[in-house]
C-alpha atoms as a printed R data frame, in Angstrom:
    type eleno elety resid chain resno       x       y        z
1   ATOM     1    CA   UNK     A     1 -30.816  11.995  -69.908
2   ATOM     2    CA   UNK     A     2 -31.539  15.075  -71.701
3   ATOM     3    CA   UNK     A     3 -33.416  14.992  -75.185
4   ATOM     4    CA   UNK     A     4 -30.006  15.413  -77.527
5   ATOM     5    CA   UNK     A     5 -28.263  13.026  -75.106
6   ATOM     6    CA   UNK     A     6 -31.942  10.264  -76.288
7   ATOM     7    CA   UNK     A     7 -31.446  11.287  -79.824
8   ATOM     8    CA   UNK     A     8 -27.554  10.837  -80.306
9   ATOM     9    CA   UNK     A     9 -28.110   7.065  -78.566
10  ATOM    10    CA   UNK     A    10 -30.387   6.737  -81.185
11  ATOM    11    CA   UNK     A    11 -28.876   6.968  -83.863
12  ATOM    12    CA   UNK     A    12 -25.652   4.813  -82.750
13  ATOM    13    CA   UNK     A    13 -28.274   2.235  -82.403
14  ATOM    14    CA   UNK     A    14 -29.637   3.173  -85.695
15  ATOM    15    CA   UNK     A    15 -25.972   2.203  -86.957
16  ATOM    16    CA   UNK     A    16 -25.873  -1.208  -85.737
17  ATOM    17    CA   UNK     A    17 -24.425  -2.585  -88.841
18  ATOM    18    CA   UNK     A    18 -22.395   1.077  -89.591
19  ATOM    19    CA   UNK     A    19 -22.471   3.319  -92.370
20  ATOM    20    CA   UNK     A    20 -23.238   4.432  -95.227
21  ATOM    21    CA   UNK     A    21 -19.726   5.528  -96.623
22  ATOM    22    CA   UNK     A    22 -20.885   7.034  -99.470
23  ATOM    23    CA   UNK     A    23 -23.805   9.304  -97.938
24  ATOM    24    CA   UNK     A    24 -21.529   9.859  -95.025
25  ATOM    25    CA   UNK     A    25 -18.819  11.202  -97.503
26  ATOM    26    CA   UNK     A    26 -21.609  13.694  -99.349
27  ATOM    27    CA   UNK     A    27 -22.805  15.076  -95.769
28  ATOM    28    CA   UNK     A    28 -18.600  15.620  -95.284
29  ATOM    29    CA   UNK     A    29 -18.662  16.827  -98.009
30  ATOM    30    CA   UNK     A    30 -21.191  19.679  -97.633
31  ATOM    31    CA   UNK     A    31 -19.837  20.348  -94.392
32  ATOM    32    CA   UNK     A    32 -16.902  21.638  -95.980
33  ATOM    33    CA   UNK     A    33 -17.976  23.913  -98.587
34  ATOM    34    CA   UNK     A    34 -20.709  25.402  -95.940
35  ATOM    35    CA   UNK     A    35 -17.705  26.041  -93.712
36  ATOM    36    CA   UNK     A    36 -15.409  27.546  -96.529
37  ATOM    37    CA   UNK     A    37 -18.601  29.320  -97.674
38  ATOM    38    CA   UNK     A    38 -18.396  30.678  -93.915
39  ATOM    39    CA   UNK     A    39 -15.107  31.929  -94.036
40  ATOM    40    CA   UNK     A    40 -13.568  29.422  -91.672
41  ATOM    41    CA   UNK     A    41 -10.324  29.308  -92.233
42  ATOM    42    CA   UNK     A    42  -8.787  26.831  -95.110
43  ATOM    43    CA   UNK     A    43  -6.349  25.729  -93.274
44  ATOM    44    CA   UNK     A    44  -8.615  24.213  -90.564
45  ATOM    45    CA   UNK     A    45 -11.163  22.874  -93.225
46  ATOM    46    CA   UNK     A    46  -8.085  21.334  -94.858
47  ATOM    47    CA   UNK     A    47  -6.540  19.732  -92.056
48  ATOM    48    CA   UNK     A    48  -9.954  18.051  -91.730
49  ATOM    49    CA   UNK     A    49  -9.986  16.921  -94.790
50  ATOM    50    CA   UNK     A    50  -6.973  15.196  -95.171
51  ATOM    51    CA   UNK     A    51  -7.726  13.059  -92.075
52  ATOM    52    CA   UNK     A    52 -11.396  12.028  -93.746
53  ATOM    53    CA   UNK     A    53  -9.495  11.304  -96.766
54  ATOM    54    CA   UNK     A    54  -7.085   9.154  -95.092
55  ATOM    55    CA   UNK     A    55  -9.761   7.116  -93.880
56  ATOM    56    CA   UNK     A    56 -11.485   6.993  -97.120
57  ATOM    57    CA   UNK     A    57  -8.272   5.718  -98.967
58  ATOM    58    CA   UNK     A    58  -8.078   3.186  -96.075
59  ATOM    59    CA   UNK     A    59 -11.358   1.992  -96.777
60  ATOM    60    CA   UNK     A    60 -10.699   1.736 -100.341
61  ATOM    61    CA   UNK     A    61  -8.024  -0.249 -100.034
62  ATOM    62    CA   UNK     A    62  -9.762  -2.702  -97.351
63  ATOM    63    CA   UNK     A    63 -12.456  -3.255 -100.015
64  ATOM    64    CA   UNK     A    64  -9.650  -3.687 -103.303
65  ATOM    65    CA   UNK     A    65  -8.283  -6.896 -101.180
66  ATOM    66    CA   UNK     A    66 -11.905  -8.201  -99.707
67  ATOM    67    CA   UNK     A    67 -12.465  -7.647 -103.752
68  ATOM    68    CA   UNK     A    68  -9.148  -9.979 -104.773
69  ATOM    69    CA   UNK     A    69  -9.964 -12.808 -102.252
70  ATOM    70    CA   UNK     A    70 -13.471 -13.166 -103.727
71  ATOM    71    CA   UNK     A    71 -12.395 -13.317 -107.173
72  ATOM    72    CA   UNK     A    72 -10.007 -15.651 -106.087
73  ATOM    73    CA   UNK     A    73 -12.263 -17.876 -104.211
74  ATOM    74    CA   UNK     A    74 -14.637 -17.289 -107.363
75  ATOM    75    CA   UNK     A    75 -11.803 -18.366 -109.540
76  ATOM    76    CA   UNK     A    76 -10.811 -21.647 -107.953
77  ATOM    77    CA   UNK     A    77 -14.489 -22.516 -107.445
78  ATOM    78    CA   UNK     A    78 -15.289 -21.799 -111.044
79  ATOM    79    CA   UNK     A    79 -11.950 -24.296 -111.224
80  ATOM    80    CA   UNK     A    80 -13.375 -26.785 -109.595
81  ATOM    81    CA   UNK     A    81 -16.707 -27.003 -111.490
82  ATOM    82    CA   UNK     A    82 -14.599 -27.267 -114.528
83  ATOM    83    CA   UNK     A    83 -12.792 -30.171 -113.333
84  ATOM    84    CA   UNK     A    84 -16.140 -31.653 -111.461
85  ATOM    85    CA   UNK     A    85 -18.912 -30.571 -113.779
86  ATOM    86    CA   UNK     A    86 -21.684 -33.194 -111.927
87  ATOM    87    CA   UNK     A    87 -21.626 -31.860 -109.228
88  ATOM    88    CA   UNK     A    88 -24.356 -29.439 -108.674
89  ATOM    89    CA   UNK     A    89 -23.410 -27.701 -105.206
90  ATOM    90    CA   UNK     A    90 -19.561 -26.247 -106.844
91  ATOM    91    CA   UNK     A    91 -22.064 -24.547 -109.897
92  ATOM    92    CA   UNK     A    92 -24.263 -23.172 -106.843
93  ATOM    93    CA   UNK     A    93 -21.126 -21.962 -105.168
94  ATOM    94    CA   UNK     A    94 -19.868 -20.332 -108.045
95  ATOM    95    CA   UNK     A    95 -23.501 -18.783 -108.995
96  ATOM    96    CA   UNK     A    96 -22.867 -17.783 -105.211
97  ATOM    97    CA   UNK     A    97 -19.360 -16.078 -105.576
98  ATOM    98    CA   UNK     A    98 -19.929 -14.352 -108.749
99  ATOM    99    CA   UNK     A    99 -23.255 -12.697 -107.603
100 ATOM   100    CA   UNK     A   100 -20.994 -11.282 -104.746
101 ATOM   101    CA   UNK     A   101 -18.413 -10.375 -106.625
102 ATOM   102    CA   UNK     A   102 -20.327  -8.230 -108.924
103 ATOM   103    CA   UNK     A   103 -21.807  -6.592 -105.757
104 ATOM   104    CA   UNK     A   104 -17.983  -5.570 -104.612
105 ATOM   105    CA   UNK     A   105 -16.665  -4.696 -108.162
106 ATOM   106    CA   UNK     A   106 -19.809  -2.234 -108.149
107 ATOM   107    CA   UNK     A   107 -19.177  -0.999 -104.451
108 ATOM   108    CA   UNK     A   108 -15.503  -0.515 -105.373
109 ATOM   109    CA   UNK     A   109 -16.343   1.186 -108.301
110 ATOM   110    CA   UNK     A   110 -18.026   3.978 -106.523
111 ATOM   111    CA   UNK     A   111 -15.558   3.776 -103.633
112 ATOM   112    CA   UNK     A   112 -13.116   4.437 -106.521
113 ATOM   113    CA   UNK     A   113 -14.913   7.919 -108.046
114 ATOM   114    CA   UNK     A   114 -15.622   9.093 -104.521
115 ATOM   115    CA   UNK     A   115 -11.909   8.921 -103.905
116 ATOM   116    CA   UNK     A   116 -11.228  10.784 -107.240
117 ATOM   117    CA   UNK     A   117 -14.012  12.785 -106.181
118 ATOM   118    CA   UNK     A   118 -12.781  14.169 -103.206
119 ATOM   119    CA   UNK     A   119  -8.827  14.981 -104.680
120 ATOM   120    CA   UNK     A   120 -11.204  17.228 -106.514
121 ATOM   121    CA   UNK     A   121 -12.309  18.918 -103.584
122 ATOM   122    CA   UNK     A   122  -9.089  18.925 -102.389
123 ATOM   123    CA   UNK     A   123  -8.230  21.258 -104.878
124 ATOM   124    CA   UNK     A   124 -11.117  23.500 -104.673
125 ATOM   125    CA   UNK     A   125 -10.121  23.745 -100.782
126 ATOM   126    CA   UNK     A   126  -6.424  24.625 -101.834
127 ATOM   127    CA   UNK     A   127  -7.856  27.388 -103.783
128 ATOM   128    CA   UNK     A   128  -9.691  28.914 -101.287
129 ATOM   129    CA   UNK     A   129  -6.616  28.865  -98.900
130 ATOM   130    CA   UNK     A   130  -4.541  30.499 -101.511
131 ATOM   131    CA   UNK     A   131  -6.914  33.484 -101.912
């Protein structure tokens, strides 16, 4: 096994639990303005693009309904500890549920303005083609 061949099994072992979405975006992201910057064609870089876009929306949208169920769940448990205030394990459950749910509204959140982020891009890729 060559030395390239060691160091790309690394780093899908590295990824054992995947990515980073956001960092991955920003390195996609420079890889598209050094390739404009390189004259590749817009067209290519654009077709590109639209595909890693695609998968971003996707993502997006994975995380707005993991993001509904848990304030759901949070919700009806916070329900619950209304209607059974004695009992100690529905107040830990909703302690639980809304730490969680602040963690997704804040990952969504930046899901969101990368999103926004790249139809940005997107534009700043059209103008290049149209030059």
């Amino acid at each position: 096994m060559s030395r390239l061949d060691n160091e790309k099994e690394s780093k899908l072992k590295s990824r054992k639990f995947g990515i980073d979405v956001l960092k991955q975006a920003g390195l996609w992201e420079n890889e598209f303005r050094a390739e404009l910057a390189a004259g590749k064609p817009a067209a290519e870089v654009y077709t590109l693009f639209v595909e890693r876009l695609k998968w971003l929306q996707h993502e997006r949208l994975v995380h707005l309904l993991v993001l509904m169920m848990t304030v759901t769940a949070l919700l009806f448990s916070f329900g619950a500890a209304l209607y059974l205030p004695e009992k100690a394990s529905v107040w830990i459950l909703v302690l639980i549920l809304s730490v969680l749910t602040g963690a997704y509204v804040l990952h969504y959140f930046r899901l969101e303005n990368l999103v926004q982020r790249w139809y940005l891009i997107e534009n700043e890729i059209l103008k290049y083609s149209n030059k």
